[in-house]
Coordinates of C-alpha atoms and ligand atoms in Angstrom, one line a residue:
X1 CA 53.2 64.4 -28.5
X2 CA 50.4 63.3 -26.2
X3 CA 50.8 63.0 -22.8
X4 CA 49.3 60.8 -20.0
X5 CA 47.9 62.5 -17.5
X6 CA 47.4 60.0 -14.4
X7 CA 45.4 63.2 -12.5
X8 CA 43.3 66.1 -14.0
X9 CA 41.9 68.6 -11.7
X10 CA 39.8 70.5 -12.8
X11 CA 38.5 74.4 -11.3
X12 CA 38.7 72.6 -7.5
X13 CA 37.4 74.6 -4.7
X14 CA 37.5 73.9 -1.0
X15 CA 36.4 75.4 2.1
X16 CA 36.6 74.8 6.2
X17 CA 33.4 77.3 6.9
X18 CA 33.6 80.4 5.6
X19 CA 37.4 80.1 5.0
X20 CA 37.9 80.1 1.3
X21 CA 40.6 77.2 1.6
X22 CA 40.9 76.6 -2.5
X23 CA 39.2 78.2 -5.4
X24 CA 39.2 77.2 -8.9
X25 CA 42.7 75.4 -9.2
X26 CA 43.4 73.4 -11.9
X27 CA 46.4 71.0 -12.0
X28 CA 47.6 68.3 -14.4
X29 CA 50.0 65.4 -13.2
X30 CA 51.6 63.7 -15.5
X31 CA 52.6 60.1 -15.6
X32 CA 56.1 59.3 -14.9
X33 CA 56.9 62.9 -13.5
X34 CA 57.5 64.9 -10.5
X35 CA 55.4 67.9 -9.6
X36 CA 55.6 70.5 -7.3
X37 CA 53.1 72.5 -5.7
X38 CA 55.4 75.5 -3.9
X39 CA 53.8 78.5 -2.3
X40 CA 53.8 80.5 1.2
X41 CA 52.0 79.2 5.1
X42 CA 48.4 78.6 4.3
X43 CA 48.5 78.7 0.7
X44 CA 46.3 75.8 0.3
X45 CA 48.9 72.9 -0.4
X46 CA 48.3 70.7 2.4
X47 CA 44.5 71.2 1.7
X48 CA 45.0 70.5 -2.1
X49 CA 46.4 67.2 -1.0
X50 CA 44.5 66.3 1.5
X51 CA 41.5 66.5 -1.1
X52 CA 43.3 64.3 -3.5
X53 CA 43.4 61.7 -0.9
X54 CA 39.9 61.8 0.0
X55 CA 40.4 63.1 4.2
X56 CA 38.8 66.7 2.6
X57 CA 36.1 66.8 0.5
X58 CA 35.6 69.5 -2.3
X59 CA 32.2 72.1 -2.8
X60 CA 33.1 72.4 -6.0
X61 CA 35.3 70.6 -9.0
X62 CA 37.0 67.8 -10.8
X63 CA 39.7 65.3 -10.0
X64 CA 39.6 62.7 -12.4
X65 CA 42.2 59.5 -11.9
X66 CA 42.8 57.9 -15.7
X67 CA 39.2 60.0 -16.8
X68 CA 37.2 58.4 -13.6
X69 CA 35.8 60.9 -11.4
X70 CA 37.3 60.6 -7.8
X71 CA 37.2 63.7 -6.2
X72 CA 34.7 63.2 -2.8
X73 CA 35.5 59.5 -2.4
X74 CA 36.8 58.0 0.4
X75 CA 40.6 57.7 1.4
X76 CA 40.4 54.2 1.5
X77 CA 38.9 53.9 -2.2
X78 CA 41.5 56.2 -3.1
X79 CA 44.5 53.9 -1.5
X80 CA 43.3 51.1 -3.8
X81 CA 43.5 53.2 -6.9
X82 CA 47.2 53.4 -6.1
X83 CA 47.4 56.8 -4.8
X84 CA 49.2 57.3 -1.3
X85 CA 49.9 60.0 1.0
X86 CA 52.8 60.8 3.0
X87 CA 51.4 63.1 5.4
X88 CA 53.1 66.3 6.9
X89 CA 55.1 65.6 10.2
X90 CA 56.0 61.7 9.3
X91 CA 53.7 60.5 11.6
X92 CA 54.9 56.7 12.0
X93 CA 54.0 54.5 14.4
X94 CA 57.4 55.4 17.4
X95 CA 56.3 52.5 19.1
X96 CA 56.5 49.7 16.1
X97 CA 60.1 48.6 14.9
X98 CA 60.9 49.6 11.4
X99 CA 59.9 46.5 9.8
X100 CA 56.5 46.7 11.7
X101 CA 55.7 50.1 10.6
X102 CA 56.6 48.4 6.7
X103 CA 54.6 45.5 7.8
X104 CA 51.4 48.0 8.7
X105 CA 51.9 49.8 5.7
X106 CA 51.2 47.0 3.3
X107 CA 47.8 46.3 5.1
X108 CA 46.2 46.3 1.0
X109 CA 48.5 43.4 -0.1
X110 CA 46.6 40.3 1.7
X111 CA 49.3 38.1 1.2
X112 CA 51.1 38.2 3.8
X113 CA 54.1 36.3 2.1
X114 CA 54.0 38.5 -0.8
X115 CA 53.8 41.5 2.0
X116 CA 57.2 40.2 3.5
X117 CA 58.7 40.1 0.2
X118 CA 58.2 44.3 -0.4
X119 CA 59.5 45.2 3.2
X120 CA 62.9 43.0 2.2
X121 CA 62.8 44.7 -1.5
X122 CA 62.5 48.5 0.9
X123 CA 65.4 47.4 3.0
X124 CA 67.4 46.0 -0.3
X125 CA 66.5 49.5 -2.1
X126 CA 66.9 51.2 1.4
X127 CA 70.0 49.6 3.2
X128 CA 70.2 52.4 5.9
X129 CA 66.6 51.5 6.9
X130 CA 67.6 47.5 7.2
X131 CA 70.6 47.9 9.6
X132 CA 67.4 49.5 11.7
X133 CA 65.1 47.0 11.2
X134 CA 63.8 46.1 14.6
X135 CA 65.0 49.7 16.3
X136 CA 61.9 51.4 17.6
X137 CA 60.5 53.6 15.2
X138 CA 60.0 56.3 16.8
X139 CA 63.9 56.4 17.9
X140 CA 65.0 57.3 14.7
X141 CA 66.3 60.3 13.3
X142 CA 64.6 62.7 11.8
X143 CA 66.1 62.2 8.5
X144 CA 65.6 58.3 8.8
X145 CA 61.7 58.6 10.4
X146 CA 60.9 60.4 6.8
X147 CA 62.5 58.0 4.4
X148 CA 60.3 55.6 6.8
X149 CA 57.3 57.5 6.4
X150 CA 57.9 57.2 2.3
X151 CA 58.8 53.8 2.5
X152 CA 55.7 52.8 4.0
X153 CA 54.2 54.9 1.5
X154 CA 55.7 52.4 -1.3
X155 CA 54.4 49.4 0.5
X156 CA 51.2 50.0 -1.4
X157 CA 52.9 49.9 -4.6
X158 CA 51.9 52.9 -5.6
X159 CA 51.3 54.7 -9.0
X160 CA 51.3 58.2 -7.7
X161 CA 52.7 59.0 -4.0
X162 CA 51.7 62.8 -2.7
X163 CA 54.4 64.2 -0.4
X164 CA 53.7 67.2 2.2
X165 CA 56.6 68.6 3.2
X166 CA 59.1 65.6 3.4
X167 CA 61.9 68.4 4.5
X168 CA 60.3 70.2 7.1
X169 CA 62.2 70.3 10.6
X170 CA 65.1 68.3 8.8
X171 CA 68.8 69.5 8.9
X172 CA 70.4 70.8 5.8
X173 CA 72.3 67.5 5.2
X174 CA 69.3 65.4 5.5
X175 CA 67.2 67.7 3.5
X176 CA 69.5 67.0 0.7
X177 CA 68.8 63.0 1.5
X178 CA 65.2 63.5 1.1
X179 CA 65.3 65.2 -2.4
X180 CA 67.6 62.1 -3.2
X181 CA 65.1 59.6 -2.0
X182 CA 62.7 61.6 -4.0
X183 CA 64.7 61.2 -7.4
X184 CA 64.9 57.7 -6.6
X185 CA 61.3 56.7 -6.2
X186 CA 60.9 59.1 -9.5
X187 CA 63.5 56.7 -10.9
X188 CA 61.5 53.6 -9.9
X189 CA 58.6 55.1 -12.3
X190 CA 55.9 56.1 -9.6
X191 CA 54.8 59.6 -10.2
X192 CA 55.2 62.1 -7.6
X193 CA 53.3 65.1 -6.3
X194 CA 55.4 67.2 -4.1
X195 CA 54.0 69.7 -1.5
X196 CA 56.9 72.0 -0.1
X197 CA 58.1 75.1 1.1
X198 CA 61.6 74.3 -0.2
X199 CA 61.3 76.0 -2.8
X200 CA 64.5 76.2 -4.7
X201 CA 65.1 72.4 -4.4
X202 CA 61.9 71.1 -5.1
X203 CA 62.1 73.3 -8.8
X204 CA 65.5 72.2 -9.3
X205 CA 64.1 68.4 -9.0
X206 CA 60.7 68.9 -10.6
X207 CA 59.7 68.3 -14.1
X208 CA 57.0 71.2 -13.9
X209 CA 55.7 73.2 -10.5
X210 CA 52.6 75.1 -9.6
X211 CA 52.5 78.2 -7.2
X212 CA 49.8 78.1 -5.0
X213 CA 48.9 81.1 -3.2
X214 CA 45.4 82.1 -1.4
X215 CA 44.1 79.1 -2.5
X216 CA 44.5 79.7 -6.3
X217 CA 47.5 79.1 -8.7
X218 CA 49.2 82.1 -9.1
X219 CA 51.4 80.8 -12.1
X220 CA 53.1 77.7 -13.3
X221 CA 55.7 76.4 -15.7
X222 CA 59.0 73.8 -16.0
X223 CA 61.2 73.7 -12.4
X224 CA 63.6 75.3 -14.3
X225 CA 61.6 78.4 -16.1
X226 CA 60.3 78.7 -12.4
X227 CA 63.8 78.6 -11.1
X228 CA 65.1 81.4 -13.3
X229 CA 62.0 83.8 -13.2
X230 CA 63.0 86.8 -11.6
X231 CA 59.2 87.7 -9.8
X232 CA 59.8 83.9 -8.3
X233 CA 63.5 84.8 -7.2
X234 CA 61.6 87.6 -5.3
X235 CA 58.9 86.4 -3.4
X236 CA 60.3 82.1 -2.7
X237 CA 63.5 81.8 -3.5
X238 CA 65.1 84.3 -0.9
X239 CA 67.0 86.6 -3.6
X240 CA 66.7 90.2 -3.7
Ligands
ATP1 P1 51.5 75.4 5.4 O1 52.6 75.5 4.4 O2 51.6 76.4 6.5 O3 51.3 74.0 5.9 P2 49.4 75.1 3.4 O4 49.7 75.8 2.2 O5 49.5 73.6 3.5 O6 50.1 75.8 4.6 P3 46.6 74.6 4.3 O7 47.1 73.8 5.5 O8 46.1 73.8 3.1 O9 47.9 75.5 3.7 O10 45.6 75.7 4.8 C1 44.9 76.5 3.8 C2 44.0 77.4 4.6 O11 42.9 76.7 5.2 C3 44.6 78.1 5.8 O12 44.1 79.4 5.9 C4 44.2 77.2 7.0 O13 44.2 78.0 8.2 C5 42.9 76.8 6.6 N1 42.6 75.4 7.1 C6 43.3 74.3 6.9 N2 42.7 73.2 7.5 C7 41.6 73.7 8.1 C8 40.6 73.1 9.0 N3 40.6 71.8 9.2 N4 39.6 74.0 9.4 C9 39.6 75.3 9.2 N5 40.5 75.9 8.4 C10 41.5 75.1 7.9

């Protein structure tokens, strides 16, 4: 079996000063999956995606996008490659409506017709999102600012979408909506790379996971190997 990888990165090393942010990781991401990248506060993950997307760039390393070299260019370049982020902390625009924030996040798509058509096919996959349509953004709950936050995400039709965090802050209930809306965008056939401290229910969802820890990957293996190893029980999963 050969498999497609969409991103290869390849002995990746980062640093803010003399802070030793990542050091040689290597990760493999591949097509029509979802990985996880699990692991304790200041383990790197933010920073591994942040370098994906192109706001931090590397000292050292590979990330290669379908075999092209992309590691050090800019976010925007990245964006057009079909890579998006869904940064940590949702961070929509509170003053915009719903549809406005959709409408912003489909600033690629220069068609503005064509633009108009993907926020109605977010509110027809998203109906909870469409009875909200011209609420103020930044009104909405928690729960319903994430699935914004993704949504506008998806309004670059994106290949590969790089989630940090989507469950932070959220309430039980809604965390369990925003592992659902992560199935679903899976289903939809755009990869996802998943950042989170969640660790039980990002494994149980992901295909294959990564443990980041002091900026290096301390192991890795299928959600559900991951799920059932004992030393991972231990240390992220709360069990004793
Ligand atoms: P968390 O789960 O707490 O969000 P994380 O795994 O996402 O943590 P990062 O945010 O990537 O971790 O941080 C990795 C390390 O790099 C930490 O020690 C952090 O303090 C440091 N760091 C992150 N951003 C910067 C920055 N802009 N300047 C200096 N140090 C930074």
């Amino acid at each position: 079996e050969v498999k497609k990888y969409i991103l290869e990165i390849e002995d990746l090393e980062v640093r803010y000063g003399h802070i030793q942010a990542l050091n040689g990781v290597n990760i493999q991401v591949e097509k029509g999956k979802i990985i996880s990248i699990i692991g304790s506060n200041g383990a790197g993950k933010s920073t591994l995606l942040n370098t994906i997307s192109g706001l931090v760039k590397p000292v050292q390393g590979k990330i290669r996008h379908h075999g092209d070299e992309i590691q050090g260019k800019p976010a925007h370049a990245i964006v057009k490659r079909g890579i998006v982020q869904v940064p940590e902390g949702r961070k929509i625009f509170g003053g915009l409506s719903v549809r406005e924030n959709l409408v912003v996040g489909g600033f690629l798509l220069k068609n503005q017709k064509k633009r108009n058509e993907l926020v109605d096919e977010m509110f027809a996959l998203f109906p909870r999102l469409k009875e909200r349509e011209q609420q103020q953004a930044g009104t909405l709950s928690g729960g319903e600012q994430q699935m914004l936050a993704i949504c506008r995400g998806l309004m670059i039709d994106p290949e590969l979408i790089l989630l940090d965090e989507p469950s932070l802050g959220l309430a039980p209930v809604l965390v369990n909506e925003v592992f659902k809306l992560i199935k679903k965008i899976n289903g939809l056939g755009i990869t996802v790379l998943l950042v989170e401290q969640n660790a039980k229910k990002s494994l149980a969802l992901s295909d294959y996971a990564y443990v980041l820890e002091n900026g290096s990957i301390f192991t890795q293996g299928k959600g559900e190997d991951l799920l059932a190893n004992e030393d991972i029980q231990k240390v992220y999963l709360g069990e004793r």
